[in-house]
Amino acid sequence: MEKPLTASLRQYEVFIAIAETLHFGQAAAKLGVAQPALTQQLKHLETAFGDELLFDRNRRRVMLTEFGRALLPEACALLQQARRVEAVAEAARTGQRGRIELAYVGSASYAGILGRLLREFRAGAADVDLILRELDMDLQISEIVAGRLDAGFVRLPLSGVPDTLLTRTVHSEDILLAVPPDHRLAKAPSVTMASLREENFIFSHLGPDMGFAACAYQLCANAGFAPRVAHRAPQFTAIVNFVSAGLGVAFVPASAARMKDAGVTFLPIKDATVNSRIGLAYLQDPTNPVLRRLLDAVEPES
């Protein structure tokens, strides 16, 4: 078993200050302490080393002893390391250092919001180990609740989730209609909801009160009809591919129009009454300082 430390960092600090100034009064002023207290701290350090003197001093001069000269470089290194430890501790406490694991739905990446938010966050937390995973929304929720994920970027709203799971809206965008290029509406500058009553729709695999699917169902409900859902798919890339294959039309977030070579036409909806929102989902009272820092950096969108 190692012998416990008998000297404090403050005592080493006193020793170094005296060694740098070779003057007890100047060292006391440098440390902001009274000279008797400084002398007492030095005495404690010398006692810890078997009453070995660190300084040879009289009325006219103060000099390091050979013992003090041998100890000084190690004392300086010890103090520097202690300061590094304190700096790391402060960075970890404030979320500037550490680890965070985030998930995102694929549509959050091409919406542009994910890259922008993480870029802004990393500007003040360069030492954070950031782990990103693309994950379907329902899987994200179970992983966050289980504590295996810190947070996730999801399509809102959420339904049937624990009260401890909170969300913060970070992005809102219009909803467009995706149609095959040979569709009767493909050449129109825009569409109305009334013109879509008889269409076959491709919807998300999620229920009518969850994520983007909830927005699509609400759009139709506000227009006075229930959508005829012909097919379902888990991601917008698959939904757009189904549209391209002529299997139906689909509501998609405006950012889906950024898909290259999608093979579909994206049309504005003149009388759309609903927007699609992306939110950050996380557990109430997060314990990870990095997540707390991310939440501070993410301005809620009204």
PDB file of N, CA and C in Angstrom, residues 27-129:
ATOM      1  N   ALA A  27       6.814  36.830  -1.821  1.00  0.00           N
ATOM      2  CA  ALA A  27       6.062  35.593  -2.058  1.00  0.00           C
ATOM      3  C   ALA A  27       4.690  35.664  -1.405  1.00  0.00           C
ATOM      4  N   ALA A  28       4.622  36.225  -0.194  1.00  0.00           N
ATOM      5  CA  ALA A  28       3.340  36.366   0.498  1.00  0.00           C
ATOM      6  C   ALA A  28       2.410  37.297  -0.281  1.00  0.00           C
ATOM      7  N   ALA A  29       2.961  38.406  -0.766  1.00  0.00           N
ATOM      8  CA  ALA A  29       2.147  39.347  -1.543  1.00  0.00           C
ATOM      9  C   ALA A  29       1.666  38.698  -2.839  1.00  0.00           C
ATOM     10  N   LYS A  30       2.514  37.910  -3.477  1.00  0.00           N
ATOM     11  CA  LYS A  30       2.152  37.240  -4.725  1.00  0.00           C
ATOM     12  C   LYS A  30       0.983  36.276  -4.523  1.00  0.00           C
ATOM     13  N   LEU A  31       0.980  35.589  -3.375  1.00  0.00           N
ATOM     14  CA  LEU A  31      -0.074  34.614  -3.086  1.00  0.00           C
ATOM     15  C   LEU A  31      -1.264  35.231  -2.358  1.00  0.00           C
ATOM     16  N   GLY A  32      -1.106  36.488  -1.934  1.00  0.00           N
ATOM     17  CA  GLY A  32      -2.203  37.163  -1.237  1.00  0.00           C
ATOM     18  C   GLY A  32      -2.446  36.633   0.154  1.00  0.00           C
ATOM     19  N   VAL A  33      -1.366  36.277   0.860  1.00  0.00           N
ATOM     20  CA  VAL A  33      -1.492  35.783   2.237  1.00  0.00           C
ATOM     21  C   VAL A  33      -0.563  36.582   3.140  1.00  0.00           C
ATOM     22  N   ALA A  34      -0.811  36.495   4.435  1.00  0.00           N
ATOM     23  CA  ALA A  34       0.073  37.146   5.395  1.00  0.00           C
ATOM     24  C   ALA A  34       1.380  36.370   5.475  1.00  0.00           C
ATOM     25  N   GLN A  35       2.476  37.074   5.741  1.00  0.00           N
ATOM     26  CA  GLN A  35       3.778  36.409   5.772  1.00  0.00           C
ATOM     27  C   GLN A  35       3.868  35.333   6.849  1.00  0.00           C
ATOM     28  N   PRO A  36       3.303  35.531   8.061  1.00  0.00           N
ATOM     29  CA  PRO A  36       3.361  34.442   9.055  1.00  0.00           C
ATOM     30  C   PRO A  36       2.671  33.165   8.571  1.00  0.00           C
ATOM     31  N   ALA A  37       1.540  33.329   7.864  1.00  0.00           N
ATOM     32  CA  ALA A  37       0.841  32.153   7.341  1.00  0.00           C
ATOM     33  C   ALA A  37       1.681  31.447   6.283  1.00  0.00           C
ATOM     34  N   LEU A  38       2.368  32.227   5.459  1.00  0.00           N
ATOM     35  CA  LEU A  38       3.255  31.666   4.441  1.00  0.00           C
ATOM     36  C   LEU A  38       4.379  30.869   5.100  1.00  0.00           C
ATOM     37  N   THR A  39       4.988  31.445   6.132  1.00  0.00           N
ATOM     38  CA  THR A  39       6.081  30.778   6.847  1.00  0.00           C
ATOM     39  C   THR A  39       5.595  29.477   7.480  1.00  0.00           C
ATOM     40  N   GLN A  40       4.354  29.513   7.996  1.00  0.00           N
ATOM     41  CA  GLN A  40       3.801  28.314   8.632  1.00  0.00           C
ATOM     42  C   GLN A  40       3.576  27.200   7.608  1.00  0.00           C
ATOM     43  N   GLN A  41       3.091  27.562   6.429  1.00  0.00           N
ATOM     44  CA  GLN A  41       2.883  26.565   5.378  1.00  0.00           C
ATOM     45  C   GLN A  41       4.200  25.932   4.942  1.00  0.00           C
ATOM     46  N   LEU A  42       5.233  26.752   4.832  1.00  0.00           N
ATOM     47  CA  LEU A  42       6.547  26.222   4.470  1.00  0.00           C
ATOM     48  C   LEU A  42       7.048  25.269   5.535  1.00  0.00           C
ATOM     49  N   LYS A  43       6.837  25.611   6.800  1.00  0.00           N
ATOM     50  CA  LYS A  43       7.276  24.756   7.906  1.00  0.00           C
ATOM     51  C   LYS A  43       6.575  23.402   7.848  1.00  0.00           C
ATOM     52  N   HIS A  44       5.260  23.411   7.515  1.00  0.00           N
ATOM     53  CA  HIS A  44       4.523  22.148   7.398  1.00  0.00           C
ATOM     54  C   HIS A  44       5.110  21.278   6.291  1.00  0.00           C
ATOM     55  N   LEU A  45       5.503  21.903   5.180  1.00  0.00           N
ATOM     56  CA  LEU A  45       6.080  21.148   4.071  1.00  0.00           C
ATOM     57  C   LEU A  45       7.429  20.552   4.477  1.00  0.00           C
ATOM     58  N   GLU A  46       8.252  21.328   5.140  1.00  0.00           N
ATOM     59  CA  GLU A  46       9.550  20.809   5.591  1.00  0.00           C
ATOM     60  C   GLU A  46       9.367  19.673   6.582  1.00  0.00           C
ATOM     61  N   THR A  47       8.363  19.778   7.451  1.00  0.00           N
ATOM     62  CA  THR A  47       8.078  18.700   8.405  1.00  0.00           C
ATOM     63  C   THR A  47       7.658  17.431   7.669  1.00  0.00           C
ATOM     64  N   ALA A  48       6.857  17.596   6.598  1.00  0.00           N
ATOM     65  CA  ALA A  48       6.412  16.441   5.817  1.00  0.00           C
ATOM     66  C   ALA A  48       7.578  15.691   5.194  1.00  0.00           C
ATOM     67  N   PHE A  49       8.697  16.398   4.975  1.00  0.00           N
ATOM     68  CA  PHE A  49       9.882  15.770   4.392  1.00  0.00           C
ATOM     69  C   PHE A  49      10.951  15.487   5.440  1.00  0.00           C
ATOM     70  N   GLY A  50      10.526  15.208   6.650  1.00  0.00           N
ATOM     71  CA  GLY A  50      11.471  14.817   7.693  1.00  0.00           C
ATOM     72  C   GLY A  50      12.296  15.971   8.209  1.00  0.00           C
ATOM     73  N   ASP A  51      11.713  17.167   8.257  1.00  0.00           N
ATOM     74  CA  ASP A  51      12.376  18.377   8.759  1.00  0.00           C
ATOM     75  C   ASP A  51      13.590  18.777   7.923  1.00  0.00           C
ATOM     76  N   GLU A  52      13.575  18.369   6.664  1.00  0.00           N
ATOM     77  CA  GLU A  52      14.629  18.829   5.751  1.00  0.00           C
ATOM     78  C   GLU A  52      14.352  20.286   5.376  1.00  0.00           C
ATOM     79  N   LEU A  53      15.357  21.132   5.466  1.00  0.00           N
ATOM     80  CA  LEU A  53      15.173  22.535   5.126  1.00  0.00           C
ATOM     81  C   LEU A  53      15.163  22.712   3.607  1.00  0.00           C
ATOM     82  N   LEU A  54      14.214  23.536   3.156  1.00  0.00           N
ATOM     83  CA  LEU A  54      14.122  23.836   1.730  1.00  0.00           C
ATOM     84  C   LEU A  54      14.876  25.107   1.367  1.00  0.00           C
ATOM     85  N   PHE A  55      15.064  25.983   2.358  1.00  0.00           N
ATOM     86  CA  PHE A  55      15.751  27.248   2.114  1.00  0.00           C
ATOM     87  C   PHE A  55      16.792  27.493   3.203  1.00  0.00           C
ATOM     88  N   ASP A  56      17.871  28.089   2.776  1.00  0.00           N
ATOM     89  CA  ASP A  56      18.904  28.598   3.698  1.00  0.00           C
ATOM     90  C   ASP A  56      18.664  30.100   3.791  1.00  0.00           C
ATOM     91  N   ARG A  57      18.229  30.587   4.942  1.00  0.00           N
ATOM     92  CA  ARG A  57      17.833  31.981   5.025  1.00  0.00           C
ATOM     93  C   ARG A  57      18.401  32.647   6.280  1.00  0.00           C
ATOM     94  N   ASN A  58      18.726  33.916   6.110  1.00  0.00           N
ATOM     95  CA  ASN A  58      19.123  34.757   7.242  1.00  0.00           C
ATOM     96  C   ASN A  58      18.560  36.143   6.981  1.00  0.00           C
ATOM     97  N   ARG A  59      19.033  37.127   7.702  1.00  0.00           N
ATOM     98  CA  ARG A  59      18.471  38.470   7.568  1.00  0.00           C
ATOM     99  C   ARG A  59      18.746  39.079   6.193  1.00  0.00           C
ATOM    100  N   ARG A  60      19.819  38.637   5.541  1.00  0.00           N
ATOM    101  CA  ARG A  60      20.235  39.297   4.300  1.00  0.00           C
ATOM    102  C   ARG A  60      19.827  38.559   3.030  1.00  0.00           C
ATOM    103  N   ARG A  61      19.595  37.247   3.092  1.00  0.00           N
ATOM    104  CA  ARG A  61      19.328  36.519   1.854  1.00  0.00           C
ATOM    105  C   ARG A  61      18.514  35.257   2.120  1.00  0.00           C
ATOM    106  N   VAL A  62      17.877  34.819   1.039  1.00  0.00           N
ATOM    107  CA  VAL A  62      17.149  33.544   1.035  1.00  0.00           C
ATOM    108  C   VAL A  62      17.663  32.748  -0.150  1.00  0.00           C
ATOM    109  N   MET A  63      18.094  31.502   0.098  1.00  0.00           N
ATOM    110  CA  MET A  63      18.612  30.654  -0.983  1.00  0.00           C
ATOM    111  C   MET A  63      18.056  29.244  -0.833  1.00  0.00           C
ATOM    112  N   LEU A  64      17.867  28.604  -1.950  1.00  0.00           N
ATOM    113  CA  LEU A  64      17.467  27.196  -1.924  1.00  0.00           C
ATOM    114  C   LEU A  64      18.601  26.341  -1.380  1.00  0.00           C
ATOM    115  N   THR A  65      18.245  25.389  -0.541  1.00  0.00           N
ATOM    116  CA  THR A  65      19.223  24.380  -0.150  1.00  0.00           C
ATOM    117  C   THR A  65      19.361  23.369  -1.287  1.00  0.00           C
ATOM    118  N   GLU A  66      20.347  22.491  -1.182  1.00  0.00           N
ATOM    119  CA  GLU A  66      20.477  21.448  -2.208  1.00  0.00           C
ATOM    120  C   GLU A  66      19.221  20.580  -2.244  1.00  0.00           C
ATOM    121  N   PHE A  67      18.648  20.319  -1.076  1.00  0.00           N
ATOM    122  CA  PHE A  67      17.419  19.533  -1.010  1.00  0.00           C
ATOM    123  C   PHE A  67      16.279  20.281  -1.725  1.00  0.00           C
ATOM    124  N   GLY A  68      16.166  21.584  -1.442  1.00  0.00           N
ATOM    125  CA  GLY A  68      15.130  22.395  -2.084  1.00  0.00           C
ATOM    126  C   GLY A  68      15.321  22.481  -3.582  1.00  0.00           C
ATOM    127  N   ARG A  69      16.587  22.597  -4.017  1.00  0.00           N
ATOM    128  CA  ARG A  69      16.871  22.684  -5.447  1.00  0.00           C
ATOM    129  C   ARG A  69      16.475  21.386  -6.158  1.00  0.00           C
ATOM    130  N   ALA A  70      16.676  20.247  -5.495  1.00  0.00           N
ATOM    131  CA  ALA A  70      16.308  18.957  -6.086  1.00  0.00           C
ATOM    132  C   ALA A  70      14.792  18.793  -6.165  1.00  0.00           C
ATOM    133  N   LEU A  71      14.100  19.378  -5.187  1.00  0.00           N
ATOM    134  CA  LEU A  71      12.652  19.206  -5.123  1.00  0.00           C
ATOM    135  C   LEU A  71      11.892  20.147  -6.066  1.00  0.00           C
ATOM    136  N   LEU A  72      12.454  21.304  -6.365  1.00  0.00           N
ATOM    137  CA  LEU A  72      11.727  22.354  -7.069  1.00  0.00           C
ATOM    138  C   LEU A  72      11.153  21.911  -8.424  1.00  0.00           C
ATOM    139  N   PRO A  73      11.910  21.269  -9.336  1.00  0.00           N
ATOM    140  CA  PRO A  73      11.322  20.896 -10.640  1.00  0.00           C
ATOM    141  C   PRO A  73      10.124  19.970 -10.501  1.00  0.00           C
ATOM    142  N   GLU A  74      10.205  19.037  -9.538  1.00  0.00           N
ATOM    143  CA  GLU A  74       9.081  18.113  -9.357  1.00  0.00           C
ATOM    144  C   GLU A  74       7.872  18.826  -8.770  1.00  0.00           C
ATOM    145  N   ALA A  75       8.125  19.784  -7.879  1.00  0.00           N
ATOM    146  CA  ALA A  75       7.029  20.550  -7.301  1.00  0.00           C
ATOM    147  C   ALA A  75       6.328  21.380  -8.372  1.00  0.00           C
ATOM    148  N   CYS A  76       7.114  21.977  -9.282  1.00  0.00           N
ATOM    149  CA  CYS A  76       6.525  22.747 -10.384  1.00  0.00           C
ATOM    150  C   CYS A  76       5.690  21.851 -11.296  1.00  0.00           C
ATOM    151  N   ALA A  77       6.223  20.665 -11.603  1.00  0.00           N
ATOM    152  CA  ALA A  77       5.493  19.723 -12.460  1.00  0.00           C
ATOM    153  C   ALA A  77       4.205  19.272 -11.792  1.00  0.00           C
ATOM    154  N   LEU A  78       4.278  19.041 -10.477  1.00  0.00           N
ATOM    155  CA  LEU A  78       3.098  18.616  -9.729  1.00  0.00           C
ATOM    156  C   LEU A  78       2.014  19.693  -9.772  1.00  0.00           C
ATOM    157  N   LEU A  79       2.403  20.940  -9.585  1.00  0.00           N
ATOM    158  CA  LEU A  79       1.440  22.036  -9.584  1.00  0.00           C
ATOM    159  C   LEU A  79       0.834  22.226 -10.975  1.00  0.00           C
ATOM    160  N   GLN A  80       1.651  22.108 -12.020  1.00  0.00           N
ATOM    161  CA  GLN A  80       1.139  22.229 -13.385  1.00  0.00           C
ATOM    162  C   GLN A  80       0.129  21.123 -13.687  1.00  0.00           C
ATOM    163  N   GLN A  81       0.440  19.910 -13.232  1.00  0.00           N
ATOM    164  CA  GLN A  81      -0.478  18.796 -13.459  1.00  0.00           C
ATOM    165  C   GLN A  81      -1.784  19.003 -12.701  1.00  0.00           C
ATOM    166  N   ALA A  82      -1.669  19.513 -11.476  1.00  0.00           N
ATOM    167  CA  ALA A  82      -2.879  19.780 -10.693  1.00  0.00           C
ATOM    168  C   ALA A  82      -3.759  20.812 -11.390  1.00  0.00           C
ATOM    169  N   ARG A  83      -3.133  21.822 -11.984  1.00  0.00           N
ATOM    170  CA  ARG A  83      -3.911  22.833 -12.696  1.00  0.00           C
ATOM    171  C   ARG A  83      -4.557  22.254 -13.955  1.00  0.00           C
ATOM    172  N   ARG A  84      -3.842  21.333 -14.609  1.00  0.00           N
ATOM    173  CA  ARG A  84      -4.443  20.677 -15.778  1.00  0.00           C
ATOM    174  C   ARG A  84      -5.654  19.847 -15.354  1.00  0.00           C
ATOM    175  N   VAL A  85      -5.523  19.147 -14.226  1.00  0.00           N
ATOM    176  CA  VAL A  85      -6.644  18.347 -13.713  1.00  0.00           C
ATOM    177  C   VAL A  85      -7.844  19.249 -13.421  1.00  0.00           C
ATOM    178  N   GLU A  86      -7.599  20.391 -12.802  1.00  0.00           N
ATOM    179  CA  GLU A  86      -8.683  21.322 -12.493  1.00  0.00           C
ATOM    180  C   GLU A  86      -9.331  21.853 -13.771  1.00  0.00           C
ATOM    181  N   ALA A  87      -8.517  22.122 -14.792  1.00  0.00           N
ATOM    182  CA  ALA A  87      -9.059  22.619 -16.061  1.00  0.00           C
ATOM    183  C   ALA A  87      -9.924  21.555 -16.733  1.00  0.00           C
ATOM    184  N   VAL A  88      -9.452  20.305 -16.695  1.00  0.00           N
ATOM    185  CA  VAL A  88     -10.223  19.212 -17.273  1.00  0.00           C
ATOM    186  C   VAL A  88     -11.528  19.020 -16.501  1.00  0.00           C
ATOM    187  N   ALA A  89     -11.445  19.100 -15.170  1.00  0.00           N
ATOM    188  CA  ALA A  89     -12.642  18.949 -14.342  1.00  0.00           C
ATOM    189  C   ALA A  89     -13.669  20.031 -14.656  1.00  0.00           C
ATOM    190  N   GLU A  90     -13.214  21.260 -14.826  1.00  0.00           N
ATOM    191  CA  GLU A  90     -14.128  22.352 -15.137  1.00  0.00           C
ATOM    192  C   GLU A  90     -14.744  22.163 -16.529  1.00  0.00           C
ATOM    193  N   ALA A  91     -13.925  21.714 -17.484  1.00  0.00           N
ATOM    194  CA  ALA A  91     -14.446  21.471 -18.831  1.00  0.00           C
ATOM    195  C   ALA A  91     -15.482  20.351 -18.829  1.00  0.00           C
ATOM    196  N   ALA A  92     -15.223  19.305 -18.036  1.00  0.00           N
ATOM    197  CA  ALA A  92     -16.179  18.199 -17.937  1.00  0.00           C
ATOM    198  C   ALA A  92     -17.454  18.653 -17.232  1.00  0.00           C
ATOM    199  N   ARG A  93     -17.320  19.475 -16.213  1.00  0.00           N
ATOM    200  CA  ARG A  93     -18.483  19.956 -15.458  1.00  0.00           C
ATOM    201  C   ARG A  93     -19.394  20.814 -16.321  1.00  0.00           C
ATOM    202  N   THR A  94     -18.807  21.607 -17.204  1.00  0.00           N
ATOM    203  CA  THR A  94     -19.580  22.524 -18.029  1.00  0.00           C
ATOM    204  C   THR A  94     -19.932  21.947 -19.401  1.00  0.00           C
ATOM    205  N   GLY A  95     -19.589  20.674 -19.643  1.00  0.00           N
ATOM    206  CA  GLY A  95     -19.955  20.044 -20.903  1.00  0.00           C
ATOM    207  C   GLY A  95     -19.057  20.386 -22.067  1.00  0.00           C
ATOM    208  N   GLN A  96     -17.893  20.969 -21.810  1.00  0.00           N
ATOM    209  CA  GLN A  96     -16.949  21.262 -22.885  1.00  0.00           C
ATOM    210  C   GLN A  96     -16.054  20.063 -23.182  1.00  0.00           C
ATOM    211  N   ARG A  97     -16.133  19.069 -22.332  1.00  0.00           N
ATOM    212  CA  ARG A  97     -15.334  17.860 -22.496  1.00  0.00           C
ATOM    213  C   ARG A  97     -16.194  16.688 -22.036  1.00  0.00           C
ATOM    214  N   GLY A  98     -16.097  15.575 -22.726  1.00  0.00           N
ATOM    215  CA  GLY A  98     -16.893  14.417 -22.352  1.00  0.00           C
ATOM    216  C   GLY A  98     -17.350  13.659 -23.578  1.00  0.00           C
ATOM    217  N   ARG A  99     -18.524  13.050 -23.459  1.00  0.00           N
ATOM    218  CA  ARG A  99     -19.029  12.188 -24.536  1.00  0.00           C
ATOM    219  C   ARG A  99     -20.542  12.339 -24.631  1.00  0.00           C
ATOM    220  N   ILE A 100     -21.048  12.366 -25.837  1.00  0.00           N
ATOM    221  CA  ILE A 100     -22.497  12.399 -26.033  1.00  0.00           C
ATOM    222  C   ILE A 100     -22.846  11.517 -27.214  1.00  0.00           C
ATOM    223  N   GLU A 101     -23.904  10.742 -27.063  1.00  0.00           N
ATOM    224  CA  GLU A 101     -24.354   9.863 -28.134  1.00  0.00           C
ATOM    225  C   GLU A 101     -25.739  10.316 -28.578  1.00  0.00           C
ATOM    226  N   LEU A 102     -25.845  10.690 -29.838  1.00  0.00           N
ATOM    227  CA  LEU A 102     -27.079  11.217 -30.407  1.00  0.00           C
ATOM    228  C   LEU A 102     -27.529  10.346 -31.572  1.00  0.00           C
ATOM    229  N   ALA A 103     -28.842  10.304 -31.773  1.00  0.00           N
ATOM    230  CA  ALA A 103     -29.396   9.643 -32.943  1.00  0.00           C
ATOM    231  C   ALA A 103     -30.193  10.667 -33.745  1.00  0.00           C
ATOM    232  N   TYR A 104     -30.473  10.332 -34.982  1.00  0.00           N
ATOM    233  CA  TYR A 104     -31.248  11.242 -35.824  1.00  0.00           C
ATOM    234  C   TYR A 104     -32.013  10.443 -36.869  1.00  0.00           C
ATOM    235  N   VAL A 105     -33.180  10.946 -37.222  1.00  0.00           N
ATOM    236  CA  VAL A 105     -33.886  10.372 -38.361  1.00  0.00           C
ATOM    237  C   VAL A 105     -33.230  10.911 -39.624  1.00  0.00           C
ATOM    238  N   GLY A 106     -33.247  10.114 -40.680  1.00  0.00           N
ATOM    239  CA  GLY A 106     -32.536  10.496 -41.901  1.00  0.00           C
ATOM    240  C   GLY A 106     -32.952  11.847 -42.444  1.00  0.00           C
ATOM    241  N   SER A 107     -34.238  12.174 -42.319  1.00  0.00           N
ATOM    242  CA  SER A 107     -34.713  13.438 -42.878  1.00  0.00           C
ATOM    243  C   SER A 107     -34.151  14.644 -42.143  1.00  0.00           C
ATOM    244  N   ALA A 108     -33.671  14.463 -40.914  1.00  0.00           N
ATOM    245  CA  ALA A 108     -33.064  15.589 -40.199  1.00  0.00           C
ATOM    246  C   ALA A 108     -31.733  15.976 -40.832  1.00  0.00           C
ATOM    247  N   SER A 109     -31.075  15.030 -41.487  1.00  0.00           N
ATOM    248  CA  SER A 109     -29.775  15.331 -42.088  1.00  0.00           C
ATOM    249  C   SER A 109     -29.937  16.162 -43.350  1.00  0.00           C
ATOM    250  N   TYR A 110     -30.894  15.791 -44.230  1.00  0.00           N
ATOM    251  CA  TYR A 110     -31.013  16.595 -45.442  1.00  0.00           C
ATOM    252  C   TYR A 110     -31.855  17.842 -45.234  1.00  0.00           C
ATOM    253  N   ALA A 111     -32.458  17.992 -44.033  1.00  0.00           N
ATOM    254  CA  ALA A 111     -33.117  19.264 -43.713  1.00  0.00           C
ATOM    255  C   ALA A 111     -32.082  20.345 -43.419  1.00  0.00           C
ATOM    256  N   GLY A 112     -30.832  19.932 -43.163  1.00  0.00           N
ATOM    257  CA  GLY A 112     -29.764  20.897 -42.913  1.00  0.00           C
ATOM    258  C   GLY A 112     -29.635  21.306 -41.462  1.00  0.00           C
ATOM    259  N   ILE A 113     -30.659  21.048 -40.663  1.00  0.00           N
ATOM    260  CA  ILE A 113     -30.644  21.514 -39.272  1.00  0.00           C
ATOM    261  C   ILE A 113     -29.622  20.749 -38.440  1.00  0.00           C
ATOM    262  N   LEU A 114     -29.451  19.464 -38.719  1.00  0.00           N
ATOM    263  CA  LEU A 114     -28.543  18.638 -37.918  1.00  0.00           C
ATOM    264  C   LEU A 114     -27.114  19.141 -38.035  1.00  0.00           C
ATOM    265  N   GLY A 115     -26.636  19.340 -39.259  1.00  0.00           N
ATOM    266  CA  GLY A 115     -25.269  19.816 -39.452  1.00  0.00           C
ATOM    267  C   GLY A 115     -25.044  21.176 -38.835  1.00  0.00           C
ATOM    268  N   ARG A 116     -26.022  22.076 -38.994  1.00  0.00           N
ATOM    269  CA  ARG A 116     -25.852  23.437 -38.458  1.00  0.00           C
ATOM    270  C   ARG A 116     -25.791  23.438 -36.936  1.00  0.00           C
ATOM    271  N   LEU A 117     -26.706  22.723 -36.294  1.00  0.00           N
ATOM    272  CA  LEU A 117     -26.727  22.705 -34.836  1.00  0.00           C
ATOM    273  C   LEU A 117     -25.464  22.076 -34.260  1.00  0.00           C
ATOM    274  N   LEU A 118     -25.034  20.984 -34.849  1.00  0.00           N
ATOM    275  CA  LEU A 118     -23.844  20.312 -34.326  1.00  0.00           C
ATOM    276  C   LEU A 118     -22.589  21.134 -34.587  1.00  0.00           C
ATOM    277  N   ARG A 119     -22.544  21.844 -35.696  1.00  0.00           N
ATOM    278  CA  ARG A 119     -21.415  22.721 -35.986  1.00  0.00           C
ATOM    279  C   ARG A 119     -21.328  23.837 -34.939  1.00  0.00           C
ATOM    280  N   GLU A 120     -22.459  24.448 -34.633  1.00  0.00           N
ATOM    281  CA  GLU A 120     -22.484  25.517 -33.630  1.00  0.00           C
ATOM    282  C   GLU A 120     -22.120  24.976 -32.253  1.00  0.00           C
ATOM    283  N   PHE A 121     -22.607  23.779 -31.934  1.00  0.00           N
ATOM    284  CA  PHE A 121     -22.313  23.179 -30.636  1.00  0.00           C
ATOM    285  C   PHE A 121     -20.834  22.851 -30.509  1.00  0.00           C
ATOM    286  N   ARG A 122     -20.246  22.255 -31.546  1.00  0.00           N
ATOM    287  CA  ARG A 122     -18.838  21.858 -31.486  1.00  0.00           C
ATOM    288  C   ARG A 122     -17.895  23.057 -31.424  1.00  0.00           C
ATOM    289  N   ALA A 123     -18.350  24.224 -31.876  1.00  0.00           N
ATOM    290  CA  ALA A 123     -17.499  25.414 -31.827  1.00  0.00           C
ATOM    291  C   ALA A 123     -17.098  25.749 -30.394  1.00  0.00           C
ATOM    292  N   GLY A 124     -17.936  25.425 -29.428  1.00  0.00           N
ATOM    293  CA  GLY A 124     -17.609  25.688 -28.026  1.00  0.00           C
ATOM    294  C   GLY A 124     -17.315  24.438 -27.234  1.00  0.00           C
ATOM    295  N   ALA A 125     -17.234  23.288 -27.906  1.00  0.00           N
ATOM    296  CA  ALA A 125     -16.999  22.027 -27.195  1.00  0.00           C
ATOM    297  C   ALA A 125     -16.182  21.091 -28.082  1.00  0.00           C
ATOM    298  N   ALA A 126     -15.003  21.564 -28.468  1.00  0.00           N
ATOM    299  CA  ALA A 126     -14.176  20.818 -29.426  1.00  0.00           C
ATOM    300  C   ALA A 126     -13.663  19.501 -28.853  1.00  0.00           C
ATOM    301  N   ASP A 127     -13.596  19.390 -27.528  1.00  0.00           N
ATOM    302  CA  ASP A 127     -13.055  18.178 -26.907  1.00  0.00           C
ATOM    303  C   ASP A 127     -14.128  17.146 -26.589  1.00  0.00           C
ATOM    304  N   VAL A 128     -15.333  17.351 -27.070  1.00  0.00           N
ATOM    305  CA  VAL A 128     -16.409  16.397 -26.828  1.00  0.00           C
ATOM    306  C   VAL A 128     -16.329  15.265 -27.850  1.00  0.00           C
ATOM    307  N   ASP A 129     -16.446  14.050 -27.357  1.00  0.00           N
ATOM    308  CA  ASP A 129     -16.511  12.876 -28.226  1.00  0.00           C
ATOM    309  C   ASP A 129     -17.972  12.710 -28.654  1.00  0.00           C
TER     310      ASP A 129
END
